[in-house]
Coordinates of C-alpha atoms in Angstrom, one line a residue:
Chain U
M1 CA 44.5 12.9 29.7
T2 CA 43.0 15.1 27.0
L3 CA 42.9 15.1 23.3
T4 CA 44.2 18.1 21.3
K5 CA 41.8 19.7 18.9
S6 CA 43.4 18.1 15.9
E7 CA 43.3 14.7 17.7
E8 CA 39.7 15.1 18.5
Q9 CA 38.9 16.0 14.9
K10 CA 40.8 12.9 13.8
L11 CA 38.9 10.7 16.2
K12 CA 35.5 12.1 15.0
A13 CA 36.6 11.6 11.5
A14 CA 37.4 7.9 12.3
L15 CA 34.0 7.6 14.1
G16 CA 32.5 9.0 11.0
V17 CA 34.0 6.3 8.9
V18 CA 32.6 3.7 11.3
V19 CA 29.0 5.2 11.7
N20 CA 28.8 5.9 8.0
E21 CA 28.5 2.2 7.6
A22 CA 25.4 2.0 9.8
P23 CA 22.5 0.3 8.0
P24 CA 19.3 2.3 7.9
G25 CA 17.5 -0.3 9.9
L26 CA 14.3 -2.2 9.2
E27 CA 10.9 -0.6 9.2
Y28 CA 8.9 -1.4 12.3
T29 CA 6.6 -3.6 10.3
D30 CA 9.5 -5.7 8.9
L31 CA 11.1 -6.3 12.3
G32 CA 9.4 -9.7 12.7
A33 CA 10.8 -10.9 9.4
R34 CA 14.4 -10.2 10.6
S35 CA 15.2 -9.6 7.1
S36 CA 18.9 -10.3 6.1
T37 CA 18.8 -7.5 3.6
R38 CA 22.3 -5.9 3.2
R39 CA 23.4 -2.9 1.2
T40 CA 25.1 -3.6 -2.1
G41 CA 28.7 -3.0 -2.7
A42 CA 27.9 0.0 -4.9
Q43 CA 25.9 1.7 -2.2
V44 CA 28.6 1.1 0.3
S45 CA 31.3 2.5 -2.0
A46 CA 29.4 5.6 -2.6
K47 CA 29.0 6.3 1.1
W48 CA 32.7 5.6 1.7
A49 CA 33.5 8.0 -1.2
A50 CA 31.5 10.7 0.4
A51 CA 33.1 10.2 3.7
A52 CA 36.6 10.3 2.2
A53 CA 35.7 13.4 0.3
F54 CA 34.6 15.2 3.4
I55 CA 37.7 14.2 5.2
V56 CA 40.0 15.4 2.5
V57 CA 38.1 18.8 2.5
A58 CA 38.2 19.0 6.2
L59 CA 42.0 18.4 6.2
L60 CA 42.8 20.6 3.3
L61 CA 40.5 23.5 3.7
T62 CA 41.0 26.0 0.9
P63 CA 41.3 29.6 1.9
V64 CA 38.8 32.0 0.3
A65 CA 38.8 35.6 1.1
F66 CA 35.8 37.1 2.6
L67 CA 34.9 39.9 4.9
T68 CA 33.2 39.8 8.3
V69 CA 32.3 42.4 10.8
W70 CA 32.4 41.6 14.4
N71 CA 30.0 42.9 17.0
N72 CA 29.5 42.3 20.6
E73 CA 26.4 40.4 20.3
E74 CA 25.3 40.1 23.9
P75 CA 26.8 40.9 27.3
A76 CA 28.4 38.0 29.1
A77 CA 26.0 36.7 31.7
P78 CA 26.8 34.7 34.8
L79 CA 25.6 31.2 34.4
V80 CA 25.2 28.4 37.0
T81 CA 27.7 27.9 39.7
P82 CA 28.3 24.1 39.7
T83 CA 28.8 22.4 42.9
S84 CA 31.9 20.3 43.3
P85 CA 31.4 16.6 44.2
P86 CA 33.3 15.2 47.2
P87 CA 37.1 14.7 46.3
E88 CA 37.9 11.2 45.0
S89 CA 41.3 9.7 45.1
L90 CA 43.0 10.1 41.7
T91 CA 45.0 7.3 40.1
A92 CA 48.8 7.3 39.9
D93 CA 48.8 8.4 36.2
T94 CA 47.6 11.7 37.2
A95 CA 51.1 12.6 38.5
V96 CA 52.6 15.4 36.4
T97 CA 55.9 17.4 36.7
T98 CA 56.7 20.9 36.0
P99 CA 59.9 22.8 35.9
T100 CA 60.6 25.9 37.9
T101 CA 62.9 27.6 35.5
V102 CA 63.4 27.7 31.7
D103 CA 66.6 25.8 32.2
D104 CA 64.6 22.8 33.5
L105 CA 62.8 22.3 30.3
E106 CA 64.5 19.0 29.6
G107 CA 62.6 17.5 32.5
F108 CA 59.3 18.6 31.2
D109 CA 58.0 15.2 30.3
L110 CA 54.3 15.1 31.1
A111 CA 51.4 17.4 30.9
P112 CA 52.5 20.7 32.3
A113 CA 51.2 21.8 35.6
L114 CA 50.8 25.5 36.3
E115 CA 52.3 26.9 39.4
L116 CA 50.1 29.1 41.6
A117 CA 51.9 32.2 42.3
G118 CA 52.4 32.9 46.0
S119 CA 51.9 29.4 47.0
D120 CA 53.6 26.0 46.8
R121 CA 50.6 24.6 44.9
M122 CA 50.2 23.8 41.3
V123 CA 47.3 22.9 39.1
T124 CA 46.5 21.0 36.0
L125 CA 43.6 19.6 34.0
Q126 CA 42.7 15.9 34.5
N127 CA 39.6 14.0 33.7
F128 CA 37.0 16.8 33.4
S129 CA 38.5 18.4 36.6
V130 CA 41.0 21.0 37.7
V131 CA 43.3 19.2 40.1
V132 CA 45.7 20.8 42.6
S133 CA 48.9 19.4 44.2
S134 CA 50.7 20.7 47.2
D135 CA 53.5 18.3 47.2
G136 CA 55.3 18.8 43.9
G137 CA 53.0 16.7 41.9
A138 CA 53.2 13.5 43.8
T139 CA 49.5 13.5 44.8
W140 CA 46.6 15.5 43.4
E141 CA 43.1 16.4 44.7
P142 CA 40.1 17.7 42.7
L143 CA 39.8 21.5 42.9
Y144 CA 36.9 21.7 40.5
E145 CA 34.9 19.0 38.7
F146 CA 32.6 19.7 35.8
Q147 CA 30.3 17.5 33.6
H148 CA 32.2 18.1 30.5
E149 CA 35.9 18.2 29.5
L150 CA 37.6 21.5 30.2
D151 CA 39.8 22.6 27.3
L152 CA 42.2 25.2 28.5
L153 CA 43.6 26.1 32.0
V154 CA 45.4 29.3 33.0
A155 CA 47.0 30.5 36.2
T156 CA 47.6 34.2 36.6
P157 CA 50.7 35.8 38.0
D158 CA 48.8 36.7 41.1
G159 CA 47.7 33.2 41.9
S160 CA 44.2 32.9 40.3
V161 CA 43.0 30.0 38.2
A162 CA 40.5 29.8 35.4
A163 CA 39.5 27.3 32.7
L164 CA 37.7 27.4 29.4
R165 CA 35.3 25.0 27.8
N166 CA 34.4 24.9 24.1
P167 CA 31.0 23.5 24.0
N168 CA 30.9 23.4 20.1
S169 CA 31.2 20.0 18.7
Y170 CA 33.1 19.4 15.5
S171 CA 30.8 16.5 14.6
D172 CA 27.9 18.9 14.8
A173 CA 29.4 21.0 12.0
L174 CA 29.6 18.2 9.5
G175 CA 26.3 19.0 7.7
P176 CA 26.4 21.4 4.8
D177 CA 24.1 23.9 6.7
S178 CA 25.2 23.4 10.3
I179 CA 25.5 26.2 12.7
V180 CA 27.8 25.3 15.6
N181 CA 28.1 28.7 17.5
D182 CA 27.4 28.1 21.2
Q183 CA 29.0 30.4 23.6
V184 CA 32.4 29.3 25.0
E185 CA 32.3 29.0 28.8
F186 CA 34.8 30.8 31.1
H187 CA 35.1 29.0 34.5
Q188 CA 36.7 31.2 37.1
M189 CA 37.4 30.3 40.7
D190 CA 36.3 32.9 43.2
D191 CA 39.5 33.5 45.3
E192 CA 37.6 34.3 48.5
T193 CA 34.8 31.7 48.4
G194 CA 36.5 29.0 46.4
E195 CA 33.4 28.7 44.3
W196 CA 33.5 28.6 40.5
I197 CA 31.6 31.1 38.4
V198 CA 30.8 30.2 34.8
T199 CA 30.5 33.1 32.3
A200 CA 29.6 32.9 28.7
L201 CA 31.9 34.6 26.3
P202 CA 30.2 36.5 23.5
R203 CA 29.8 34.6 20.2
P204 CA 31.1 36.1 16.9
V205 CA 28.4 37.8 14.8
L206 CA 28.6 37.8 11.1
A207 CA 28.1 40.7 8.8
S208 CA 24.5 41.0 7.8
D209 CA 25.3 40.2 4.2
L210 CA 26.9 36.9 5.1
D211 CA 24.3 34.3 5.7
P212 CA 25.9 31.0 6.7
S213 CA 22.6 29.0 6.8
P214 CA 21.1 27.3 5.0
V215 CA 23.8 27.2 2.3
D216 CA 26.2 24.8 0.9
G217 CA 29.5 26.5 -0.1
G218 CA 30.4 23.4 -2.2
C219 CA 32.7 21.8 0.2
G220 CA 30.3 19.7 2.3
L221 CA 31.4 21.5 5.5
G222 CA 29.2 23.2 8.0
G223 CA 27.9 26.8 7.9
L224 CA 29.6 28.1 11.0
Q225 CA 31.7 26.9 13.9
H226 CA 34.0 28.7 16.4
W227 CA 36.3 27.5 19.2
V228 CA 39.1 28.6 21.5
D229 CA 42.8 27.8 21.2
A230 CA 44.7 29.7 23.9
I231 CA 44.3 31.8 27.0
A232 CA 46.5 34.1 29.1
G233 CA 45.8 35.8 32.3
T234 CA 47.5 39.1 33.0
T235 CA 46.0 39.3 36.5
S236 CA 43.3 37.7 38.4
E237 CA 40.8 39.9 36.5
I238 CA 42.4 40.6 33.1
Y239 CA 42.1 37.6 30.8
V240 CA 42.8 37.2 27.0
V241 CA 41.4 34.3 24.9
V242 CA 42.3 33.5 21.3
G243 CA 40.2 31.4 19.0
D244 CA 39.2 30.6 15.6
M245 CA 36.2 30.5 13.4
I246 CA 35.3 28.9 10.1
V247 CA 32.4 30.1 8.0
V248 CA 30.8 28.6 4.9
A249 CA 28.5 30.9 3.1
E250 CA 27.0 31.3 -0.3
G251 CA 29.9 31.0 -2.7
V252 CA 32.4 30.8 0.2
C253 CA 33.7 27.4 0.9
S254 CA 35.7 28.1 4.0
E255 CA 37.9 30.5 5.8
T256 CA 39.5 30.5 9.2
T257 CA 39.4 33.8 11.1
Q258 CA 41.3 34.6 14.3
L259 CA 39.2 35.8 17.2
L260 CA 40.3 37.7 20.3
W261 CA 38.2 37.9 23.5
T262 CA 39.4 40.3 26.2
S263 CA 38.0 40.9 29.6
P264 CA 38.9 43.8 32.0
D265 CA 37.3 42.2 35.0
G266 CA 37.0 38.5 34.3
T267 CA 33.2 38.9 33.9
N268 CA 32.5 41.2 31.0
W269 CA 34.0 40.2 27.7
T270 CA 34.4 41.8 24.3
I271 CA 35.3 40.1 21.1
E272 CA 37.2 41.3 17.9
E273 CA 39.0 40.0 15.0
I274 CA 42.9 39.8 15.1
D275 CA 44.9 41.4 12.5
I276 CA 48.0 39.1 12.4
D277 CA 50.1 37.4 9.8
G278 CA 49.2 33.9 11.0
F279 CA 47.4 31.8 13.6
I280 CA 47.9 32.0 17.4
F281 CA 47.9 28.7 19.1
E282 CA 49.5 29.6 22.5
L283 CA 49.5 32.8 24.4
A284 CA 51.6 33.8 27.5
W285 CA 52.0 37.0 29.5
T286 CA 55.6 37.6 30.6
G287 CA 55.0 40.5 32.9
D288 CA 55.7 43.1 30.3
R289 CA 54.1 41.8 27.1
Y290 CA 52.0 39.1 25.5
V291 CA 54.0 36.4 23.7
A292 CA 52.1 34.4 21.1
F293 CA 53.2 31.1 19.5
G294 CA 51.5 30.0 16.3
S295 CA 51.8 29.0 12.7
N296 CA 51.4 30.3 9.2
K297 CA 48.2 28.3 8.9
A298 CA 45.1 27.3 11.0
M299 CA 45.4 24.5 13.4
S300 CA 42.7 22.6 11.5
R301 CA 45.1 22.4 8.5
G302 CA 47.2 19.3 8.1
G303 CA 50.7 18.8 7.0
V304 CA 53.7 20.9 7.9
H305 CA 53.5 24.2 9.8
E306 CA 55.9 27.1 9.9
L307 CA 56.4 28.1 13.5
R308 CA 55.9 31.8 14.2
I309 CA 56.2 33.9 17.4
W310 CA 54.7 37.3 18.0
T311 CA 54.8 39.8 20.8
S312 CA 52.2 42.5 21.6
N313 CA 51.8 45.1 24.3
D314 CA 48.3 46.1 23.5
L315 CA 46.7 43.1 21.8
V316 CA 46.2 45.2 18.7
T317 CA 49.6 45.4 17.1
W318 CA 51.4 42.0 16.9
D319 CA 55.2 42.2 15.9
R320 CA 56.6 39.0 14.5
V321 CA 59.8 38.0 16.2
A322 CA 62.6 36.3 14.3
V323 CA 63.3 32.7 15.4
D324 CA 66.3 30.7 14.3
L325 CA 65.1 27.3 13.3
S326 CA 68.4 26.1 12.0
A327 CA 68.7 23.8 15.0
I328 CA 65.9 21.6 13.5
P329 CA 67.7 18.7 11.8
D330 CA 67.2 17.8 8.2
R331 CA 64.0 16.0 7.4
A332 CA 62.4 17.0 10.8
R333 CA 59.5 19.2 10.7
V334 CA 57.1 21.2 12.8
L335 CA 53.6 19.7 12.8
P336 CA 50.1 21.1 13.7
W337 CA 49.9 19.4 17.0
F338 CA 53.0 21.3 18.2
A339 CA 50.3 23.8 19.1
R340 CA 48.7 22.4 22.2
G341 CA 50.2 23.4 25.4
A342 CA 47.7 21.8 27.7
D343 CA 48.4 18.3 27.0
D344 CA 51.4 15.9 26.7
E345 CA 51.6 16.0 22.9
G346 CA 52.1 19.7 22.0
A347 CA 54.4 22.5 22.7
R348 CA 54.9 23.3 26.4
L349 CA 55.2 26.9 27.3
L350 CA 56.9 27.7 30.5
V351 CA 56.6 31.2 32.1
P352 CA 58.2 31.0 35.6
G353 CA 57.2 34.6 36.4
D354 CA 60.7 36.1 36.2
G355 CA 60.2 37.5 32.7
S356 CA 61.7 34.4 31.1
I357 CA 59.8 32.2 28.7
A358 CA 60.6 28.9 27.1
A359 CA 58.9 26.4 24.8
R360 CA 59.6 22.7 24.0
I361 CA 58.2 21.9 20.5
P362 CA 57.8 18.3 19.4
L363 CA 59.2 17.6 15.9
A364 CA 58.4 14.8 13.4
G365 CA 60.1 13.1 10.7
S366 CA 58.8 11.8 7.4
P367 CA 60.1 9.2 5.0
F368 CA 59.5 11.7 2.1
H369 CA 62.6 13.7 1.0
T370 CA 64.1 15.2 -2.2
D371 CA 66.5 12.3 -2.7
I372 CA 63.5 10.1 -3.9
A373 CA 64.5 10.0 -7.5
H374 CA 61.7 8.5 -9.4
I375 CA 58.2 7.1 -8.9
G376 CA 59.4 3.6 -8.4
E377 CA 61.3 4.6 -5.4
L378 CA 58.3 6.6 -4.1
R379 CA 56.2 3.5 -4.6
E380 CA 58.6 1.5 -2.4
V381 CA 58.4 4.2 0.3
L382 CA 54.7 4.2 0.2
A383 CA 54.5 0.4 0.5
A384 CA 56.8 0.6 3.6
I385 CA 54.2 2.9 5.3
G386 CA 51.4 0.5 4.3
W387 CA 49.8 2.4 1.5
E388 CA 48.1 0.0 -1.1
E389 CA 47.8 1.4 -4.5
R390 CA 44.4 0.7 -6.0
T391 CA 45.4 -0.5 -9.4
D392 CA 41.8 -1.7 -10.2
A393 CA 40.3 1.7 -9.6
D394 CA 40.1 4.6 -12.0
E395 CA 43.2 6.6 -12.9
A396 CA 42.6 9.2 -10.2
N397 CA 43.3 6.6 -7.5
T398 CA 46.5 5.3 -9.0
L399 CA 49.8 6.8 -7.7
E400 CA 50.2 8.6 -10.9
G401 CA 46.7 10.1 -10.5
V402 CA 47.4 11.2 -6.9
L403 CA 50.7 12.8 -7.9
A404 CA 49.0 14.6 -10.7
M405 CA 46.3 15.9 -8.3
L406 CA 49.0 17.0 -5.9
Q407 CA 51.0 18.6 -8.8
V408 CA 54.1 16.6 -7.7
T409 CA 56.7 15.9 -10.4
F410 CA 60.2 14.4 -10.3
P411 CA 62.9 15.4 -9.4
L412 CA 61.2 16.3 -6.1
D413 CA 61.8 19.7 -4.6
E414 CA 61.0 20.8 -1.1
Q415 CA 57.4 21.9 -2.1
D416 CA 56.7 18.5 -3.6
V417 CA 57.9 16.9 -0.4
L418 CA 55.6 19.1 1.7
R419 CA 52.7 18.1 -0.7
L420 CA 53.5 14.5 -0.2
I421 CA 53.7 14.9 3.6
S422 CA 50.4 16.8 3.7
Y423 CA 48.6 14.1 1.7
W424 CA 49.9 10.9 3.4
Q425 CA 51.1 12.4 6.8
P426 CA 53.3 9.5 7.8
F427 CA 55.1 11.0 10.8
Q428 CA 57.4 9.6 13.4
P429 CA 58.5 11.6 16.5
A430 CA 61.9 13.3 15.8
G431 CA 62.9 15.0 19.0
H432 CA 62.2 18.5 20.1
L433 CA 63.2 22.1 19.5
I434 CA 63.7 24.1 22.6
L435 CA 63.3 27.9 22.5
R436 CA 64.3 30.2 25.3
S437 CA 63.9 33.9 25.7
N438 CA 64.1 36.6 28.4
G439 CA 61.2 38.8 27.7
G440 CA 60.1 37.3 24.4
L441 CA 62.0 39.6 22.0
V442 CA 65.2 37.6 21.4
W443 CA 65.2 33.8 21.2
T444 CA 67.7 31.1 21.4
S445 CA 67.0 27.6 20.0
E446 CA 68.5 24.2 20.4
Y447 CA 67.7 20.6 19.4
S448 CA 66.9 17.9 21.9
E449 CA 66.4 14.3 21.2
Chain Z
M1 CA -1.5 3.0 22.9
G2 CA -0.3 0.0 20.9
M3 CA 1.6 -0.8 17.7
D4 CA 1.4 2.7 16.3
D5 CA 3.0 4.1 19.5
S6 CA 5.7 1.5 19.5
A7 CA 6.3 2.1 15.8
E8 CA 6.6 5.9 16.4
I9 CA 9.1 5.4 19.2
Y10 CA 11.1 2.9 17.3
G11 CA 11.2 5.3 14.3
K12 CA 12.3 8.1 16.5
Y13 CA 15.4 6.3 17.8
R14 CA 16.0 3.9 14.9
E15 CA 18.9 5.8 13.2
E16 CA 20.8 6.5 16.3
L17 CA 20.4 3.0 17.6
H18 CA 21.8 1.6 14.4
R19 CA 24.8 4.0 14.6
Y20 CA 25.4 2.9 18.1
A21 CA 25.1 -0.8 17.3
T22 CA 27.4 -0.4 14.3
T23 CA 30.1 1.0 16.4
L24 CA 29.7 -1.7 18.9
V25 CA 29.4 -4.8 16.7
G26 CA 30.0 -3.7 13.1
A27 CA 27.6 -2.8 10.3
S28 CA 26.8 -6.4 9.4
D29 CA 25.4 -7.3 12.8
A30 CA 24.0 -4.0 13.8
E31 CA 20.5 -4.6 12.3
D32 CA 20.3 -8.0 14.0
V33 CA 21.2 -6.6 17.4
V34 CA 18.7 -3.7 17.1
S35 CA 16.1 -5.9 15.8
T36 CA 16.6 -8.5 18.5
V37 CA 16.3 -5.9 21.2
V38 CA 13.3 -4.3 19.9
L39 CA 11.5 -7.5 19.2
R40 CA 12.3 -8.8 22.7
I41 CA 10.8 -5.7 24.3
I42 CA 7.6 -5.5 22.1
R43 CA 6.9 -9.1 22.6
K44 CA 6.6 -8.5 26.3
R45 CA 5.1 -5.1 26.2
G46 CA 5.0 -2.0 24.0
L47 CA 7.9 0.4 23.8
E48 CA 5.4 3.0 24.9
D49 CA 5.1 1.3 28.3
L50 CA 8.8 2.0 29.0
D51 CA 9.4 5.0 31.3
D52 CA 12.5 6.1 29.4
P53 CA 12.5 4.1 26.1
R54 CA 15.6 5.7 24.8
A55 CA 17.7 4.9 27.8
Y56 CA 16.2 1.4 27.9
L57 CA 17.0 0.8 24.2
F58 CA 20.5 2.0 24.5
K59 CA 21.2 -0.1 27.6
S60 CA 19.6 -3.1 25.8
V61 CA 21.7 -2.6 22.7
L62 CA 24.9 -2.4 24.7
N63 CA 24.0 -5.6 26.6
E64 CA 23.0 -7.4 23.4
S65 CA 26.2 -6.3 21.7
R66 CA 28.3 -8.0 24.3
G67 CA 27.5 -11.5 23.0
Y68 CA 28.0 -10.3 19.4
A69 CA 31.3 -8.8 20.3
R70 CA 32.6 -11.9 21.9
R71 CA 31.6 -13.9 18.8
R72 CA 33.3 -11.5 16.4
K73 CA 36.5 -11.1 18.5
H74 CA 38.7 -12.1 15.7
T75 CA 36.7 -10.6 12.8
P76 CA 37.2 -7.1 11.5
L77 CA 34.4 -4.9 12.6
V78 CA 34.7 -2.4 9.8
D79 CA 33.2 -4.2 6.8
Q80 CA 34.8 -2.3 4.1
P81 CA 38.1 -3.3 2.4
I82 CA 40.8 -1.7 4.4
S83 CA 42.1 0.2 1.3
D84 CA 38.8 2.2 1.2
V85 CA 39.5 3.8 4.5
P86 CA 41.3 7.1 4.1
V87 CA 44.9 6.3 4.8
E88 CA 45.4 8.8 7.5
L89 CA 42.5 7.3 9.5
L90 CA 43.5 3.7 9.1
D91 CA 45.2 3.4 12.5
V92 CA 42.5 5.5 14.3
V93 CA 39.6 3.5 12.9
Q94 CA 41.4 0.3 13.9
A95 CA 42.3 1.6 17.3
V96 CA 38.7 2.7 18.0
M97 CA 37.4 -0.7 17.0
D98 CA 40.0 -2.4 19.2
L99 CA 38.8 -0.6 22.3
P100 CA 36.9 -2.7 24.9
L101 CA 33.2 -2.5 24.3
R102 CA 32.2 -0.1 27.0
Q103 CA 35.1 2.3 26.3
R104 CA 34.1 2.2 22.7
A105 CA 30.4 3.0 23.7
A106 CA 31.6 5.9 25.9
V107 CA 33.7 7.3 23.1
F108 CA 31.0 7.1 20.6
L109 CA 28.4 8.7 22.8
Y110 CA 30.8 11.4 24.0
Y111 CA 32.7 12.3 20.8
W112 CA 30.2 11.5 18.1
E113 CA 26.7 12.0 19.7
S114 CA 28.1 14.8 22.0
E115 CA 26.1 13.6 24.9
P116 CA 27.0 15.0 28.4
I117 CA 28.5 12.6 31.0
D118 CA 25.3 12.3 32.9
E119 CA 23.4 11.3 29.9
I120 CA 26.0 8.8 28.9
A121 CA 25.8 7.4 32.4
R122 CA 22.1 6.9 32.0
L123 CA 22.4 5.4 28.5
M124 CA 25.1 2.9 29.7
N125 CA 23.6 2.3 33.0
I126 CA 26.6 3.1 35.0
V127 CA 27.6 6.0 37.3
P128 CA 29.1 9.3 35.8
G129 CA 32.5 8.5 37.4
A130 CA 32.7 5.2 35.5
V131 CA 31.9 7.1 32.2
K132 CA 34.9 9.5 32.9
R133 CA 37.1 6.5 33.7
Y134 CA 36.1 4.8 30.4
L135 CA 36.8 7.9 28.5
H136 CA 40.1 8.5 30.2
L137 CA 41.3 4.8 29.5
A138 CA 40.1 5.1 25.9
R139 CA 42.0 8.3 25.3
K140 CA 45.0 6.7 26.7
R141 CA 44.7 3.8 24.4
L142 CA 43.9 6.0 21.3
K143 CA 46.7 8.5 21.8
G144 CA 49.3 6.6 19.9
A145 CA 47.0 6.2 16.8
L146 CA 45.9 9.8 17.0
R147 CA 49.5 11.3 16.9

């Protein structure tokens, strides 16, 4: 079981809440006294306010335009070839299922396994390992084990398998002058020897006039971090990786930029910026073209996302494809975690290899809607989801203060509802949207509970 | 060698030990846990006499925390009024603090301290496979709150 990027960020934010409480600790010379000195309430509140401020900033990053120039900083170099430990038996919960055609998507209940073309085997990620099954998912054996969690897995149409690891830690980017820019690792199995070769993808390089360290763009977020979101394999040699980067520089609070890594041989990689009207979260090769699933905003943004689909033949021009979303019921919405295809929470892309492609996208409902007529009714809704209004605090922390900050007024319109959702994020699962296409250009949609 | 060396080693690891202890037993007991562990060691010998003081200190803090965790089983580990926690993190913070002690230790070391599995195994005095298992179980338990 893996965590999506948004889940991992949420977990780290929660851990930040906990460790932010850590006392500084006694001086060595005071240890014997075992002083019972405790922080005052005022000190504690200040630290909590700082933590809360950071979290709000992290969730509601404000786009600021800036220019970057991308260069190939350094050639990709083969790294170590890790040795695989002896296979160990896996637990029952490793079992996964995978449909074989786009019509089987209803049965796509667990983490998707990828079929290896030309064989009856399929692979998936499990517990820091790539595991393989030859009996339809009933039993699994390790194909490759690594010391760290692998983030993305891809199987090419000609039966090769590769994985990506993003070594950059979100928590390392919390400081105002942090640089989290380690090279992403591409782990590829050698089809002949069965060994796994690790290659470092080039890291993005900023324009010389943009210095992310040491600066504080004013939002308390780190100077630079980059990561990967999606991978597609056209053949056993041609791979495409999509990722994101956030930069904080002098006078620039934050911006998310889409990155595209491509390799003509699985070993040498180039990196460039993507010119596209949105953010790609999932990528697939149908046999004729690339199909990308994504959103109008970066994955790190909370709240409601607008689903978008693009196709491309050359990875340079991305054409947006119309998608009929009318099948989504009232009050159900697409959320940021629809984006992850490699776990059991996000969208599951299915590309059986016959040119067809399908996706099952989880939807969520919210108690906020335009029928909430006045602030008293909203207060009841918030009480029902456990929000306690701080009537003893300053005006900014009252419900009226929060609504003023969000620029929400009654009667509520759809934009007001989206602002409420983005702030409180009270979601419940609300079924799935199932999209199907033959080739990726024309899509049909239906709702599934 | 002597008090100055022990003080230097303690100073080097003081902050991370307190973060670790806070995650395990809560902020109000963290100082006691760390103080107890360090005092116990330096009363027998100096910290500088340890082959790997960091690993020894982390292992000792985890062991010491087990007693505190049992005593505080029904007491909130997060000391702040719950309304102070950002609302979107309430469930996650609670879920993290509800994890069994070793799962919580593994989650902290992996996701907050970004330690590799082998290093976590060393700090927890268990085999790497057990670390992976703890992380797997923790993620399973946390999934609901993280949605």
